[in-house]
PDB file of C-alpha atoms and ligand atoms in Angstrom:
ATOM      1  CA  UNK A 474      20.739   6.273   1.969  1.00  0.00           C
ATOM      2  CA  UNK A 475      19.284   5.689  -1.511  1.00  0.00           C
ATOM      3  CA  UNK A 476      15.721   4.411  -1.660  1.00  0.00           C
ATOM      4  CA  UNK A 477      15.378   0.726  -2.483  1.00  0.00           C
ATOM      5  CA  UNK A 478      13.730  -0.167  -5.788  1.00  0.00           C
ATOM      6  CA  UNK A 479      10.670  -2.386  -5.900  1.00  0.00           C
ATOM      7  CA  UNK A 480      10.078  -5.224  -8.347  1.00  0.00           C
ATOM      8  CA  UNK A 481       6.927  -7.195  -9.076  1.00  0.00           C
ATOM      9  CA  UNK A 482       7.791 -10.647 -10.415  1.00  0.00           C
ATOM     10  CA  UNK A 483       4.761 -12.700 -11.422  1.00  0.00           C
ATOM     11  CA  UNK A 484       5.003 -16.471 -11.039  1.00  0.00           C
ATOM     12  CA  UNK A 485       7.976 -16.156  -8.716  1.00  0.00           C
ATOM     13  CA  UNK A 486       7.336 -19.067  -6.339  1.00  0.00           C
ATOM     14  CA  UNK A 487       9.202 -21.460  -8.648  1.00  0.00           C
ATOM     15  CA  UNK A 488      11.661 -21.857 -11.515  1.00  0.00           C
ATOM     16  CA  UNK A 489      12.686 -18.847 -13.594  1.00  0.00           C
ATOM     17  CA  UNK A 490      10.532 -16.339 -11.682  1.00  0.00           C
ATOM     18  CA  UNK A 491      12.056 -17.331  -8.352  1.00  0.00           C
ATOM     19  CA  UNK A 492      15.585 -16.915  -9.755  1.00  0.00           C
ATOM     20  CA  UNK A 493      14.640 -13.494 -11.169  1.00  0.00           C
ATOM     21  CA  UNK A 494      13.240 -12.449  -7.767  1.00  0.00           C
ATOM     22  CA  UNK A 495      16.400 -13.675  -6.012  1.00  0.00           C
ATOM     23  CA  UNK A 496      18.692 -11.909  -8.496  1.00  0.00           C
ATOM     24  CA  UNK A 497      16.796  -8.623  -8.181  1.00  0.00           C
ATOM     25  CA  UNK A 498      16.747  -8.982  -4.373  1.00  0.00           C
ATOM     26  CA  UNK A 499      20.490  -9.608  -4.403  1.00  0.00           C
ATOM     27  CA  UNK A 500      20.883  -6.232  -6.106  1.00  0.00           C
ATOM     28  CA  UNK A 501      18.853  -4.627  -3.307  1.00  0.00           C
ATOM     29  CA  UNK A 502      15.300  -4.586  -4.722  1.00  0.00           C
ATOM     30  CA  UNK A 503      12.277  -5.135  -2.532  1.00  0.00           C
ATOM     31  CA  UNK A 504      10.160  -7.898  -4.044  1.00  0.00           C
ATOM     32  CA  UNK A 505       6.468  -8.522  -4.654  1.00  0.00           C
ATOM     33  CA  UNK A 506       6.445 -12.312  -4.838  1.00  0.00           C
ATOM     34  CA  UNK A 507       3.547 -13.962  -6.673  1.00  0.00           C
ATOM     35  CA  UNK A 508       2.526 -17.463  -7.667  1.00  0.00           C
ATOM     36  CA  UNK A 509       0.987 -20.640  -6.345  1.00  0.00           C
ATOM     37  CA  UNK A 510       2.254 -23.305  -3.972  1.00  0.00           C
ATOM     38  CA  UNK A 511       2.121 -24.549  -0.401  1.00  0.00           C
ATOM     39  CA  UNK A 512       1.643 -21.670   2.054  1.00  0.00           C
ATOM     40  CA  UNK A 513       4.515 -22.857   4.274  1.00  0.00           C
ATOM     41  CA  UNK A 514       6.865 -23.229   1.284  1.00  0.00           C
ATOM     42  CA  UNK A 515       6.031 -19.736   0.012  1.00  0.00           C
ATOM     43  CA  UNK A 516       6.568 -18.279   3.494  1.00  0.00           C
ATOM     44  CA  UNK A 517       9.953 -20.044   3.619  1.00  0.00           C
ATOM     45  CA  UNK A 518      10.919 -18.645   0.176  1.00  0.00           C
ATOM     46  CA  UNK A 519       9.936 -15.101   1.225  1.00  0.00           C
ATOM     47  CA  UNK A 520      11.818 -15.413   4.527  1.00  0.00           C
ATOM     48  CA  UNK A 521      14.907 -16.741   2.748  1.00  0.00           C
ATOM     49  CA  UNK A 522      14.943 -13.761   0.351  1.00  0.00           C
ATOM     50  CA  UNK A 523      14.505 -11.340   3.293  1.00  0.00           C
ATOM     51  CA  UNK A 524      17.316 -12.850   5.355  1.00  0.00           C
ATOM     52  CA  UNK A 525      19.718 -13.548   2.474  1.00  0.00           C
ATOM     53  CA  UNK A 526      19.450 -10.113   0.873  1.00  0.00           C
ATOM     54  CA  UNK A 527      18.087  -7.756   3.569  1.00  0.00           C
ATOM     55  CA  UNK A 528      15.121  -6.632   1.460  1.00  0.00           C
ATOM     56  CA  UNK A 529      11.379  -6.496   2.122  1.00  0.00           C
ATOM     57  CA  UNK A 530       9.192  -9.165   0.492  1.00  0.00           C
ATOM     58  CA  UNK A 531       5.442  -8.927   0.054  1.00  0.00           C
ATOM     59  CA  UNK A 532       3.529 -11.966  -1.205  1.00  0.00           C
ATOM     60  CA  UNK A 533       0.412 -11.823  -3.390  1.00  0.00           C
ATOM     61  CA  UNK A 534      -1.531 -14.944  -4.329  1.00  0.00           C
ATOM     62  CA  UNK A 535      -3.186 -13.115  -7.249  1.00  0.00           C
ATOM     63  CA  UNK A 536      -4.241 -15.462 -10.027  1.00  0.00           C
ATOM     64  CA  UNK A 537      -2.763 -14.172 -13.297  1.00  0.00           C
ATOM     65  CA  UNK A 538      -5.871 -15.349 -15.149  1.00  0.00           C
ATOM     66  CA  UNK A 539      -7.978 -12.884 -13.129  1.00  0.00           C
ATOM     67  CA  UNK A 540      -7.725  -9.178 -14.162  1.00  0.00           C
ATOM     68  CA  UNK A 541      -9.289  -7.935 -10.902  1.00  0.00           C
ATOM     69  CA  UNK A 542      -6.777  -9.843  -8.791  1.00  0.00           C
ATOM     70  CA  UNK A 543      -3.955  -8.498 -10.970  1.00  0.00           C
ATOM     71  CA  UNK A 544      -5.089  -4.918 -10.381  1.00  0.00           C
ATOM     72  CA  UNK A 545      -5.307  -5.537  -6.625  1.00  0.00           C
ATOM     73  CA  UNK A 546      -1.791  -7.047  -6.639  1.00  0.00           C
ATOM     74  CA  UNK A 547      -0.268  -3.997  -8.353  1.00  0.00           C
ATOM     75  CA  UNK A 548      -2.164  -1.620  -6.049  1.00  0.00           C
ATOM     76  CA  UNK A 549      -1.042  -3.572  -2.963  1.00  0.00           C
ATOM     77  CA  UNK A 550       2.559  -3.335  -4.145  1.00  0.00           C
ATOM     78  CA  UNK A 551       2.310   0.381  -4.767  1.00  0.00           C
ATOM     79  CA  UNK A 552       0.633   0.998  -1.399  1.00  0.00           C
ATOM     80  CA  UNK A 553       3.108  -1.120   0.573  1.00  0.00           C
ATOM     81  CA  UNK A 554       6.316   0.057  -1.114  1.00  0.00           C
ATOM     82  CA  UNK A 555       5.076   3.464  -2.471  1.00  0.00           C
ATOM     83  CA  UNK A 556       6.525   2.578  -5.866  1.00  0.00           C
ATOM     84  CA  UNK A 557       6.674  -0.004  -8.664  1.00  0.00           C
ATOM     85  CA  UNK A 558      10.062   0.326 -10.378  1.00  0.00           C
ATOM     86  CA  UNK A 559      10.332  -3.004 -12.153  1.00  0.00           C
ATOM     87  CA  UNK A 560       7.621  -5.278 -13.512  1.00  0.00           C
ATOM     88  CA  UNK A 561       8.602  -8.757 -14.676  1.00  0.00           C
ATOM     89  CA  UNK A 562       5.812 -10.691 -16.377  1.00  0.00           C
ATOM     90  CA  UNK A 563       6.941 -14.257 -15.913  1.00  0.00           C
ATOM     91  CA  UNK A 564       3.987 -16.438 -14.835  1.00  0.00           C
ATOM     92  CA  UNK A 565       3.271 -19.078 -17.421  1.00  0.00           C
ATOM     93  CA  UNK A 566       1.948 -22.561 -17.978  1.00  0.00           C
ATOM     94  CA  UNK A 567       2.174 -25.125 -20.755  1.00  0.00           C
ATOM     95  CA  UNK A 568      -0.110 -27.720 -22.323  1.00  0.00           C
ATOM     96  CA  UNK A 569       0.817 -29.930 -25.269  1.00  0.00           C
ATOM     97  CA  UNK A 570      -1.706 -31.483 -27.646  1.00  0.00           C
ATOM     98  CA  UNK A 571      -2.441 -31.409 -31.348  1.00  0.00           C
ATOM     99  CA  UNK A 572      -4.842 -28.704 -32.546  1.00  0.00           C
ATOM    100  CA  UNK A 573      -7.632 -31.277 -32.918  1.00  0.00           C
ATOM    101  CA  UNK A 574      -7.180 -32.579 -29.375  1.00  0.00           C
ATOM    102  CA  UNK A 575      -6.346 -29.269 -27.679  1.00  0.00           C
ATOM    103  CA  UNK A 576      -8.922 -28.692 -24.892  1.00  0.00           C
ATOM    104  CA  UNK A 577     -10.639 -25.331 -25.433  1.00  0.00           C
ATOM    105  CA  UNK A 578     -10.429 -24.454 -21.731  1.00  0.00           C
ATOM    106  CA  UNK A 579      -6.638 -25.040 -21.758  1.00  0.00           C
ATOM    107  CA  UNK A 580      -6.346 -22.669 -24.747  1.00  0.00           C
ATOM    108  CA  UNK A 581      -8.279 -19.983 -22.836  1.00  0.00           C
ATOM    109  CA  UNK A 582      -6.249 -20.536 -19.673  1.00  0.00           C
ATOM    110  CA  UNK A 583      -2.872 -20.329 -21.440  1.00  0.00           C
ATOM    111  CA  UNK A 584      -3.847 -17.185 -23.360  1.00  0.00           C
ATOM    112  CA  UNK A 585      -5.084 -15.626 -20.090  1.00  0.00           C
ATOM    113  CA  UNK A 586      -2.030 -16.483 -17.965  1.00  0.00           C
ATOM    114  CA  UNK A 587       0.769 -16.325 -20.563  1.00  0.00           C
ATOM    115  CA  UNK A 588      -0.471 -13.327 -22.585  1.00  0.00           C
ATOM    116  CA  UNK A 589      -3.429 -11.351 -21.220  1.00  0.00           C
ATOM    117  CA  UNK A 590      -1.935 -11.106 -17.723  1.00  0.00           C
ATOM    118  CA  UNK A 591       0.975  -9.158 -19.253  1.00  0.00           C
ATOM    119  CA  UNK A 592      -1.487  -6.592 -20.615  1.00  0.00           C
ATOM    120  CA  UNK A 593      -3.321  -6.309 -17.292  1.00  0.00           C
ATOM    121  CA  UNK A 594      -0.184  -5.914 -15.141  1.00  0.00           C
ATOM    122  CA  UNK A 595       1.260  -3.338 -17.544  1.00  0.00           C
ATOM    123  CA  UNK A 596      -2.028  -1.406 -17.696  1.00  0.00           C
ATOM    124  CA  UNK A 597      -2.074  -1.263 -13.888  1.00  0.00           C
ATOM    125  CA  UNK A 598       1.632  -0.472 -13.392  1.00  0.00           C
ATOM    126  CA  UNK A 599       2.212   2.030 -16.204  1.00  0.00           C
ATOM    127  CA  UNK A 600       0.385   4.995 -14.605  1.00  0.00           C
ATOM    128  CA  UNK A 601       2.511   4.480 -11.462  1.00  0.00           C
ATOM    129  CA  UNK A 602       5.701   4.349 -13.550  1.00  0.00           C
ATOM    130  CA  UNK A 603       4.670   7.415 -15.561  1.00  0.00           C
ATOM    131  CA  UNK A 604       3.960   9.353 -12.340  1.00  0.00           C
ATOM    132  CA  UNK A 605       7.440   8.536 -10.984  1.00  0.00           C
ATOM    133  CA  UNK A 606       8.987   9.048 -14.468  1.00  0.00           C
ATOM    134  CA  UNK A 607      10.897   5.782 -14.365  1.00  0.00           C
ATOM    135  CA  UNK A 608      10.296   2.087 -14.797  1.00  0.00           C
ATOM    136  CA  UNK A 609      11.402  -1.122 -16.424  1.00  0.00           C
ATOM    137  CA  UNK A 610       9.077  -3.767 -17.831  1.00  0.00           C
ATOM    138  CA  UNK A 611      10.491  -7.169 -18.785  1.00  0.00           C
ATOM    139  CA  UNK A 612       8.255  -9.818 -20.305  1.00  0.00           C
ATOM    140  CA  UNK A 613       9.405 -13.434 -20.227  1.00  0.00           C
ATOM    141  CA  UNK A 614       8.414 -14.737 -23.637  1.00  0.00           C
ATOM    142  CA  UNK A 615      10.188 -17.766 -25.118  1.00  0.00           C
ATOM    143  CA  UNK A 616      11.976 -18.971 -28.218  1.00  0.00           C
ATOM    144  CA  UNK A 617       8.395 -20.071 -28.915  1.00  0.00           C
ATOM    145  CA  UNK A 618       7.597 -16.372 -29.260  1.00  0.00           C
ATOM    146  CA  UNK A 619       9.771 -16.443 -32.383  1.00  0.00           C
ATOM    147  CA  UNK A 620       9.291 -19.905 -33.884  1.00  0.00           C
ATOM    148  CA  UNK A 621       6.788 -22.708 -33.452  1.00  0.00           C
ATOM    149  CA  UNK A 622       6.852 -26.346 -32.408  1.00  0.00           C
ATOM    150  CA  UNK A 623       4.098 -28.891 -32.915  1.00  0.00           C
ATOM    151  CA  UNK A 624       1.482 -29.470 -30.199  1.00  0.00           C
ATOM    152  CA  UNK A 625       2.028 -26.080 -28.536  1.00  0.00           C
ATOM    153  CA  UNK A 626      -0.647 -23.972 -30.261  1.00  0.00           C
ATOM    154  CA  UNK A 627      -1.735 -21.909 -27.267  1.00  0.00           C
ATOM    155  CA  UNK A 628       1.768 -21.459 -25.859  1.00  0.00           C
ATOM    156  CA  UNK A 629       3.273 -20.423 -29.212  1.00  0.00           C
ATOM    157  CA  UNK A 630       0.363 -18.054 -29.925  1.00  0.00           C
ATOM    158  CA  UNK A 631       0.596 -16.489 -26.462  1.00  0.00           C
ATOM    159  CA  UNK A 632       4.380 -16.085 -26.566  1.00  0.00           C
ATOM    160  CA  UNK A 633       4.259 -14.493 -30.050  1.00  0.00           C
ATOM    161  CA  UNK A 634       1.576 -12.188 -28.658  1.00  0.00           C
ATOM    162  CA  UNK A 635       3.830 -11.199 -25.772  1.00  0.00           C
ATOM    163  CA  UNK A 636       6.439  -9.957 -28.256  1.00  0.00           C
ATOM    164  CA  UNK A 637       3.807  -7.887 -30.080  1.00  0.00           C
ATOM    165  CA  UNK A 638       2.612  -6.372 -26.824  1.00  0.00           C
ATOM    166  CA  UNK A 639       6.226  -5.673 -25.799  1.00  0.00           C
ATOM    167  CA  UNK A 640       6.761  -3.620 -28.965  1.00  0.00           C
ATOM    168  CA  UNK A 641       3.565  -1.590 -28.536  1.00  0.00           C
ATOM    169  CA  UNK A 642       4.395  -0.758 -24.914  1.00  0.00           C
ATOM    170  CA  UNK A 643       7.944   0.166 -25.972  1.00  0.00           C
ATOM    171  CA  UNK A 644       6.586   2.569 -28.594  1.00  0.00           C
ATOM    172  CA  UNK A 645       4.014   4.131 -26.262  1.00  0.00           C
ATOM    173  CA  UNK A 646       6.746   4.767 -23.647  1.00  0.00           C
ATOM    174  CA  UNK A 647       9.533   5.652 -26.096  1.00  0.00           C
ATOM    175  CA  UNK A 648       9.704   9.313 -25.085  1.00  0.00           C
ATOM    176  CA  UNK A 649      10.085   8.435 -21.401  1.00  0.00           C
ATOM    177  CA  UNK A 650      12.677   6.707 -19.176  1.00  0.00           C
ATOM    178  CA  UNK A 651      10.348   3.678 -19.037  1.00  0.00           C
ATOM    179  CA  UNK A 652      11.427   0.719 -21.186  1.00  0.00           C
ATOM    180  CA  UNK A 653       9.722  -2.519 -22.155  1.00  0.00           C
ATOM    181  CA  UNK A 654      11.588  -5.553 -23.503  1.00  0.00           C
ATOM    182  CA  UNK A 655      11.311  -9.321 -23.609  1.00  0.00           C
ATOM    183  CA  UNK A 656      13.541 -12.287 -22.915  1.00  0.00           C
ATOM    184  CA  UNK A 657      13.210 -15.398 -25.089  1.00  0.00           C
ATOM    185  CA  UNK A 658      14.682 -18.464 -23.413  1.00  0.00           C
ATOM    186  CA  UNK A 659      15.112 -21.908 -24.914  1.00  0.00           C
ATOM    187  CA  UNK A 660      14.955 -24.957 -22.616  1.00  0.00           C
ATOM    188  CA  UNK A 661      15.446 -24.168 -18.924  1.00  0.00           C
ATOM    189  CA  UNK A 662      15.144 -27.062 -16.474  1.00  0.00           C
ATOM    190  CA  UNK A 663      12.232 -26.024 -14.265  1.00  0.00           C
ATOM    191  CA  UNK A 664       9.041 -27.828 -13.191  1.00  0.00           C
ATOM    192  CA  UNK A 665       7.415 -26.600 -16.458  1.00  0.00           C
ATOM    193  CA  UNK A 666      10.133 -28.290 -18.547  1.00  0.00           C
ATOM    194  CA  UNK A 667      10.372 -31.306 -16.236  1.00  0.00           C
ATOM    195  CA  UNK A 668       6.728 -32.200 -16.960  1.00  0.00           C
ATOM    196  CA  UNK A 669       7.608 -32.427 -20.674  1.00  0.00           C
ATOM    197  CA  UNK A 670      10.726 -34.508 -19.918  1.00  0.00           C
ATOM    198  CA  UNK A 671       8.635 -36.890 -17.775  1.00  0.00           C
ATOM    199  CA  UNK A 672       5.913 -37.122 -20.445  1.00  0.00           C
ATOM    200  CA  UNK A 673       8.460 -37.979 -23.163  1.00  0.00           C
ATOM    201  CA  UNK A 674      10.159 -40.601 -20.961  1.00  0.00           C
ATOM    202  CA  UNK A 675       6.769 -42.188 -20.235  1.00  0.00           C
ATOM    203  CA  UNK A 676       5.483 -42.021 -23.813  1.00  0.00           C
ATOM    204  CA  UNK A 677       8.631 -43.533 -25.323  1.00  0.00           C
ATOM    205  CA  UNK A 678       9.398 -45.778 -22.328  1.00  0.00           C
ATOM    206  CA  UNK A 679      12.944 -44.407 -22.059  1.00  0.00           C
ATOM    207  CA  UNK A 680      15.079 -43.309 -19.067  1.00  0.00           C
ATOM    208  CA  UNK A 681      14.958 -39.645 -18.026  1.00  0.00           C
ATOM    209  CA  UNK A 682      18.526 -39.034 -19.249  1.00  0.00           C
ATOM    210  CA  UNK A 683      17.583 -40.277 -22.728  1.00  0.00           C
ATOM    211  CA  UNK A 684      14.442 -38.085 -22.750  1.00  0.00           C
ATOM    212  CA  UNK A 685      16.550 -35.033 -21.867  1.00  0.00           C
ATOM    213  CA  UNK A 686      19.059 -35.875 -24.595  1.00  0.00           C
ATOM    214  CA  UNK A 687      16.264 -36.131 -27.183  1.00  0.00           C
ATOM    215  CA  UNK A 688      14.432 -33.019 -26.026  1.00  0.00           C
ATOM    216  CA  UNK A 689      17.552 -30.840 -26.136  1.00  0.00           C
ATOM    217  CA  UNK A 690      19.030 -32.549 -29.183  1.00  0.00           C
ATOM    218  CA  UNK A 691      15.909 -31.874 -31.232  1.00  0.00           C
ATOM    219  CA  UNK A 692      16.089 -28.063 -30.916  1.00  0.00           C
ATOM    220  CA  UNK A 693      18.895 -26.693 -28.734  1.00  0.00           C
ATOM    221  CA  UNK A 694      22.326 -27.214 -30.391  1.00  0.00           C
ATOM    222  CA  UNK A 695      24.238 -26.528 -27.153  1.00  0.00           C
ATOM    223  CA  UNK A 696      22.510 -29.637 -25.708  1.00  0.00           C
ATOM    224  CA  UNK A 697      22.742 -27.810 -22.382  1.00  0.00           C
ATOM    225  CA  UNK A 698      19.929 -26.327 -20.321  1.00  0.00           C
ATOM    226  CA  UNK A 699      19.922 -22.578 -19.862  1.00  0.00           C
ATOM    227  CA  UNK A 700      20.070 -21.771 -16.138  1.00  0.00           C
ATOM    228  CA  UNK A 701      17.449 -19.801 -14.263  1.00  0.00           C
ATOM    229  CA  UNK A 702      20.270 -17.596 -12.937  1.00  0.00           C
ATOM    230  CA  UNK A 703      21.215 -16.645 -16.515  1.00  0.00           C
ATOM    231  CA  UNK A 704      17.655 -15.424 -17.091  1.00  0.00           C
ATOM    232  CA  UNK A 705      17.799 -13.469 -13.813  1.00  0.00           C
ATOM    233  CA  UNK A 706      21.006 -11.789 -14.937  1.00  0.00           C
ATOM    234  CA  UNK A 707      19.469 -10.854 -18.301  1.00  0.00           C
ATOM    235  CA  UNK A 708      16.596  -9.198 -16.425  1.00  0.00           C
ATOM    236  CA  UNK A 709      19.150  -7.315 -14.326  1.00  0.00           C
ATOM    237  CA  UNK A 710      20.843  -6.071 -17.484  1.00  0.00           C
ATOM    238  CA  UNK A 711      17.560  -4.818 -18.955  1.00  0.00           C
ATOM    239  CA  UNK A 712      16.959  -2.974 -15.668  1.00  0.00           C
ATOM    240  CA  UNK A 713      20.414  -1.356 -15.687  1.00  0.00           C
ATOM    241  CA  UNK A 714      21.341   2.142 -16.901  1.00  0.00           C
ATOM    242  CA  UNK A 715      23.289   0.524 -19.761  1.00  0.00           C
ATOM    243  CA  UNK A 716      19.986  -0.741 -21.199  1.00  0.00           C
ATOM    244  CA  UNK A 717      18.092   2.565 -21.047  1.00  0.00           C
ATOM    245  CA  UNK A 718      17.764   2.773 -24.844  1.00  0.00           C
ATOM    246  CA  UNK A 719      16.972  -0.884 -25.446  1.00  0.00           C
ATOM    247  CA  UNK A 720      13.292  -0.650 -26.320  1.00  0.00           C
ATOM    248  CA  UNK A 721      10.906  -3.232 -27.756  1.00  0.00           C
ATOM    249  CA  UNK A 722      13.751  -5.724 -28.126  1.00  0.00           C
ATOM    250  CA  UNK A 723      14.338  -9.320 -27.198  1.00  0.00           C
ATOM    251  CA  UNK A 724      17.283 -10.949 -25.485  1.00  0.00           C
ATOM    252  CA  UNK A 725      17.562 -14.449 -26.939  1.00  0.00           C
ATOM    253  CA  UNK A 726      19.058 -17.081 -24.626  1.00  0.00           C
ATOM    254  CA  UNK A 727      18.488 -20.294 -26.509  1.00  0.00           C
ATOM    255  CA  UNK A 728      21.701 -22.311 -26.869  1.00  0.00           C
ATOM    256  CA  UNK A 729      21.745 -21.710 -30.625  1.00  0.00           C
ATOM    257  CA  UNK A 730      18.124 -22.795 -31.288  1.00  0.00           C
ATOM    258  CA  UNK A 731      17.502 -19.991 -33.824  1.00  0.00           C
ATOM    259  CA  UNK A 732      20.920 -20.114 -35.484  1.00  0.00           C
ATOM    260  CA  UNK A 733      19.976 -23.218 -37.437  1.00  0.00           C
TER     261      UNK A 733
HETATM  262  P1  NAD B1626       7.425 -22.989 -13.422  1.00  0.00           P
HETATM  263  O1  NAD B1626       6.290 -23.942 -13.599  1.00  0.00           O
HETATM  264  O2  NAD B1626       8.636 -23.439 -12.676  1.00  0.00           O
HETATM  265  O3  NAD B1626       6.921 -21.643 -12.735  1.00  0.00           O
HETATM  266  C1  NAD B1626       5.740 -21.012 -13.112  1.00  0.00           C
HETATM  267  C2  NAD B1626       5.343 -20.012 -12.055  1.00  0.00           C
HETATM  268  O4  NAD B1626       4.119 -19.407 -12.460  1.00  0.00           O
HETATM  269  C3  NAD B1626       5.085 -20.647 -10.684  1.00  0.00           C
HETATM  270  O5  NAD B1626       5.507 -19.760  -9.676  1.00  0.00           O
HETATM  271  C4  NAD B1626       3.569 -20.781 -10.659  1.00  0.00           C
HETATM  272  O6  NAD B1626       3.019 -20.825  -9.354  1.00  0.00           O
HETATM  273  C5  NAD B1626       3.176 -19.521 -11.395  1.00  0.00           C
HETATM  274  N1  NAD B1626       1.821 -19.567 -11.934  1.00  0.00           N
HETATM  275  C6  NAD B1626       1.246 -20.504 -12.723  1.00  0.00           C
HETATM  276  N2  NAD B1626      -0.028 -20.182 -12.965  1.00  0.00           N
HETATM  277  C7  NAD B1626      -0.261 -19.000 -12.333  1.00  0.00           C
HETATM  278  C8  NAD B1626      -1.384 -18.144 -12.213  1.00  0.00           C
HETATM  279  N3  NAD B1626      -2.557 -18.443 -12.779  1.00  0.00           N
HETATM  280  N4  NAD B1626      -1.259 -17.027 -11.471  1.00  0.00           N
HETATM  281  C9  NAD B1626      -0.084 -16.722 -10.854  1.00  0.00           C
HETATM  282  N5  NAD B1626       1.010 -17.487 -10.939  1.00  0.00           N
HETATM  283  C10 NAD B1626       0.923 -18.616 -11.664  1.00  0.00           C
HETATM  284  O7  NAD B1626       7.796 -22.522 -14.914  1.00  0.00           O
HETATM  285  P2  NAD B1626       9.088 -21.795 -15.514  1.00  0.00           P
HETATM  286  O8  NAD B1626       9.718 -22.735 -16.467  1.00  0.00           O
HETATM  287  O9  NAD B1626       9.903 -21.155 -14.461  1.00  0.00           O
HETATM  288  O10 NAD B1626       8.355 -20.695 -16.415  1.00  0.00           O
HETATM  289  C11 NAD B1626       8.404 -19.301 -16.148  1.00  0.00           C
HETATM  290  C12 NAD B1626       8.196 -18.549 -17.449  1.00  0.00           C
HETATM  291  O11 NAD B1626       9.283 -18.832 -18.333  1.00  0.00           O
HETATM  292  C13 NAD B1626       6.922 -18.951 -18.184  1.00  0.00           C
HETATM  293  O12 NAD B1626       6.317 -17.811 -18.747  1.00  0.00           O
HETATM  294  C14 NAD B1626       7.439 -19.868 -19.283  1.00  0.00           C
HETATM  295  O13 NAD B1626       6.600 -19.881 -20.397  1.00  0.00           O
HETATM  296  C15 NAD B1626       8.772 -19.208 -19.594  1.00  0.00           C
HETATM  297  N6  NAD B1626       9.726 -20.092 -20.271  1.00  0.00           N
HETATM  298  C16 NAD B1626      10.126 -21.263 -19.717  1.00  0.00           C
HETATM  299  C17 NAD B1626      11.019 -22.080 -20.394  1.00  0.00           C
HETATM  300  C18 NAD B1626      11.528 -23.387 -19.839  1.00  0.00           C
HETATM  301  O14 NAD B1626      12.161 -24.157 -20.576  1.00  0.00           O
HETATM  302  N7  NAD B1626      11.303 -23.678 -18.578  1.00  0.00           N
HETATM  303  C19 NAD B1626      11.499 -21.676 -21.659  1.00  0.00           C
HETATM  304  C20 NAD B1626      11.062 -20.470 -22.194  1.00  0.00           C
HETATM  305  C21 NAD B1626      10.176 -19.681 -21.495  1.00  0.00           C
END
């Protein structure tokens, strides 16, 4: 019997992270689940992944804005599963406001969760990956890692930073079987996006369907949401043998956003 791989997926109690965890579990990976939410709901998610895919699931409530908790999470994973094969940095939050109105504490929080956490998880996981001479690191950036939109200063800065970090890690691991890449999604309908749909509907006093049409129409020529499953499958590809020489790259899944 071949040994099961182990994947840490940060922010995997919801949205894109949950789909990535499910897709990796479907391929036979044990999962370190992380993120916030109701205890009973998280237990149900973990149990579902165990029973659906026959893998082991460990949950960590580590706060991705806390470097000490991040280190503990990676150590717990390594102790429990004896390995960390895949690290997916996915946890992220959003806040929209003009520069003048942007609360300083929200800036700090977004930079910590959406950018600095990626550095801390990688710093903790890389020695383990080097020791086992294998590993895949996938950072979930965004189309906002490549271009900007108004009122998203912290998010855009953090996501651009993630792409810079991805390249440095790729270079520092280039002579090894360890790879580091990023995925840059456009709009995906998750709770993070739903908040922006709800805010637009409220602000403009329009129905939800009209808010969705405007939100997508403004940037995403396909006028279709990208699915969480599609992001999960892109992660799977970056973790496959076929992707062993993809290093410091991005996979863009944005419905044509950047083709304009
Ligand atoms: P989501 O709100 O559905 O999920 C976010 C996850 O992160 C949740 O599990 C949440 O509990 C967790 N989380 C939040 N703060 C945390 C913290 N401090 N510590 C640990 N976990 C924390 O959002 P999503 O849309 O699935 O976003 C996932 C990633 O995808 C984010 O990095 C986001 O920037 C990126 N992304 C999303 C979209 C989109 O349109 N939804 C587009 C491009 C990129």
